[in-house]
């Protein structure tokens, strides 16, 4: 049986405004805002969230006030969603610069080398996405791929503004919670100082059973943060769901509950010796 011919949501014989100045400007503003938000979220939570959906709802809300068309909303959403990709490229590159001791200090030749690396990486990403885009959008096993879900938002927006009201209400709630934390109405996160190695008393780590082998002084101090009361974290957890949120939380527990104390225990004294005087994040407890 031959598949049915695709029927566009906007008929071909309908003349509708699409590539307009106001749609482009709204999209550019959304690109800057959502790109900055994703950069902050990526560096803080370790992941970025697709900007397509908030860009679709916010662009739809503003263009509905201006009596904009459905195609204008689609243009604004497409431009606004670019900020996520740009932010993700920087977010996942900056930690590499920090590990390579290039940040801060990206000046002159190092700066342009870093720009070249990000440009090349971005082009490679675009080329790979080009190959996968059709599969990601049209795969029948994905009931709500990104572009299909965004189009459904625009279609639903033609029947009312309920989605925009929910989005802006949650934005307001998140802003209030964040402001209360900034004004110290409550403590968003509590920092604990933890002594590794018998509560600060140094131990000697023997590297062999041979009694003639020298021992290594171990121990140190590190800090731990309690789970933060953050609207960003709540939003990420709600979007990715309890299963993926649990995996993310388990990874944090493994890293900060096991790996960081282990590294502090073994490398604490040697790390303290390499740091400037007066600013040791890991305090040595050597005898």
PDB file of N, CA, C and O in Angstrom, residues 47 49 235-246 248:
ATOM      1  N   UNK A  47      24.588  19.469  32.363  1.00  0.00           N
ATOM      2  CA  UNK A  47      23.816  19.124  31.165  1.00  0.00           C
ATOM      3  C   UNK A  47      23.046  20.351  30.707  1.00  0.00           C
ATOM      4  O   UNK A  47      22.801  21.275  31.479  1.00  0.00           O
ATOM      5  N   UNK A  49      19.542  21.744  28.423  1.00  0.00           N
ATOM      6  CA  UNK A  49      18.162  21.381  28.107  1.00  0.00           C
ATOM      7  C   UNK A  49      17.801  21.961  26.752  1.00  0.00           C
ATOM      8  O   UNK A  49      18.179  23.094  26.430  1.00  0.00           O
ATOM      9  N   UNK A 235      13.918  22.105  37.758  1.00  0.00           N
ATOM     10  CA  UNK A 235      13.475  22.083  36.367  1.00  0.00           C
ATOM     11  C   UNK A 235      14.128  20.976  35.565  1.00  0.00           C
ATOM     12  O   UNK A 235      13.460  20.267  34.804  1.00  0.00           O
ATOM     13  N   UNK A 236      15.441  20.808  35.755  1.00  0.00           N
ATOM     14  CA  UNK A 236      16.144  19.744  35.044  1.00  0.00           C
ATOM     15  C   UNK A 236      15.605  18.384  35.465  1.00  0.00           C
ATOM     16  O   UNK A 236      15.355  17.500  34.636  1.00  0.00           O
ATOM     17  N   UNK A 237      15.414  18.195  36.769  1.00  0.00           N
ATOM     18  CA  UNK A 237      14.888  16.915  37.252  1.00  0.00           C
ATOM     19  C   UNK A 237      13.510  16.600  36.711  1.00  0.00           C
ATOM     20  O   UNK A 237      13.210  15.454  36.356  1.00  0.00           O
ATOM     21  N   UNK A 238      12.675  17.622  36.612  1.00  0.00           N
ATOM     22  CA  UNK A 238      11.322  17.403  36.085  1.00  0.00           C
ATOM     23  C   UNK A 238      11.359  17.033  34.610  1.00  0.00           C
ATOM     24  O   UNK A 238      10.599  16.162  34.155  1.00  0.00           O
ATOM     25  N   UNK A 239      12.263  17.668  33.865  1.00  0.00           N
ATOM     26  CA  UNK A 239      12.315  17.425  32.421  1.00  0.00           C
ATOM     27  C   UNK A 239      12.878  16.047  32.114  1.00  0.00           C
ATOM     28  O   UNK A 239      12.334  15.306  31.280  1.00  0.00           O
ATOM     29  N   UNK A 240      13.961  15.662  32.771  1.00  0.00           N
ATOM     30  CA  UNK A 240      14.597  14.385  32.438  1.00  0.00           C
ATOM     31  C   UNK A 240      13.918  13.211  33.122  1.00  0.00           C
ATOM     32  O   UNK A 240      14.156  12.056  32.746  1.00  0.00           O
ATOM     33  N   UNK A 241      13.098  13.451  34.133  1.00  0.00           N
ATOM     34  CA  UNK A 241      12.358  12.365  34.769  1.00  0.00           C
ATOM     35  C   UNK A 241      13.115  11.720  35.923  1.00  0.00           C
ATOM     36  O   UNK A 241      14.337  11.901  36.066  1.00  0.00           O
ATOM     37  N   UNK A 242      12.414  10.952  36.751  1.00  0.00           N
ATOM     38  CA  UNK A 242      13.042  10.376  37.959  1.00  0.00           C
ATOM     39  C   UNK A 242      14.149   9.376  37.650  1.00  0.00           C
ATOM     40  O   UNK A 242      15.120   9.289  38.399  1.00  0.00           O
ATOM     41  N   UNK A 243      14.039   8.611  36.566  1.00  0.00           N
ATOM     42  CA  UNK A 243      15.047   7.586  36.277  1.00  0.00           C
ATOM     43  C   UNK A 243      16.392   8.229  35.945  1.00  0.00           C
ATOM     44  O   UNK A 243      17.427   7.892  36.544  1.00  0.00           O
ATOM     45  N   UNK A 244      16.402   9.163  34.992  1.00  0.00           N
ATOM     46  CA  UNK A 244      17.645   9.815  34.616  1.00  0.00           C
ATOM     47  C   UNK A 244      18.160  10.714  35.735  1.00  0.00           C
ATOM     48  O   UNK A 244      19.372  10.846  35.931  1.00  0.00           O
ATOM     49  N   UNK A 245      17.233  11.337  36.489  1.00  0.00           N
ATOM     50  CA  UNK A 245      17.662  12.155  37.618  1.00  0.00           C
ATOM     51  C   UNK A 245      18.347  11.295  38.676  1.00  0.00           C
ATOM     52  O   UNK A 245      19.332  11.721  39.290  1.00  0.00           O
ATOM     53  N   UNK A 246      17.841  10.088  38.890  1.00  0.00           N
ATOM     54  CA  UNK A 246      18.469   9.180  39.862  1.00  0.00           C
ATOM     55  C   UNK A 246      19.871   8.776  39.410  1.00  0.00           C
ATOM     56  O   UNK A 246      20.802   8.702  40.223  1.00  0.00           O
ATOM     57  N   UNK A 248      21.829  10.543  37.498  1.00  0.00           N
ATOM     58  CA  UNK A 248      22.667  11.727  37.652  1.00  0.00           C
ATOM     59  C   UNK A 248      23.074  11.914  39.110  1.00  0.00           C
ATOM     60  O   UNK A 248      24.236  12.192  39.427  1.00  0.00           O
TER      61      UNK A 248
END
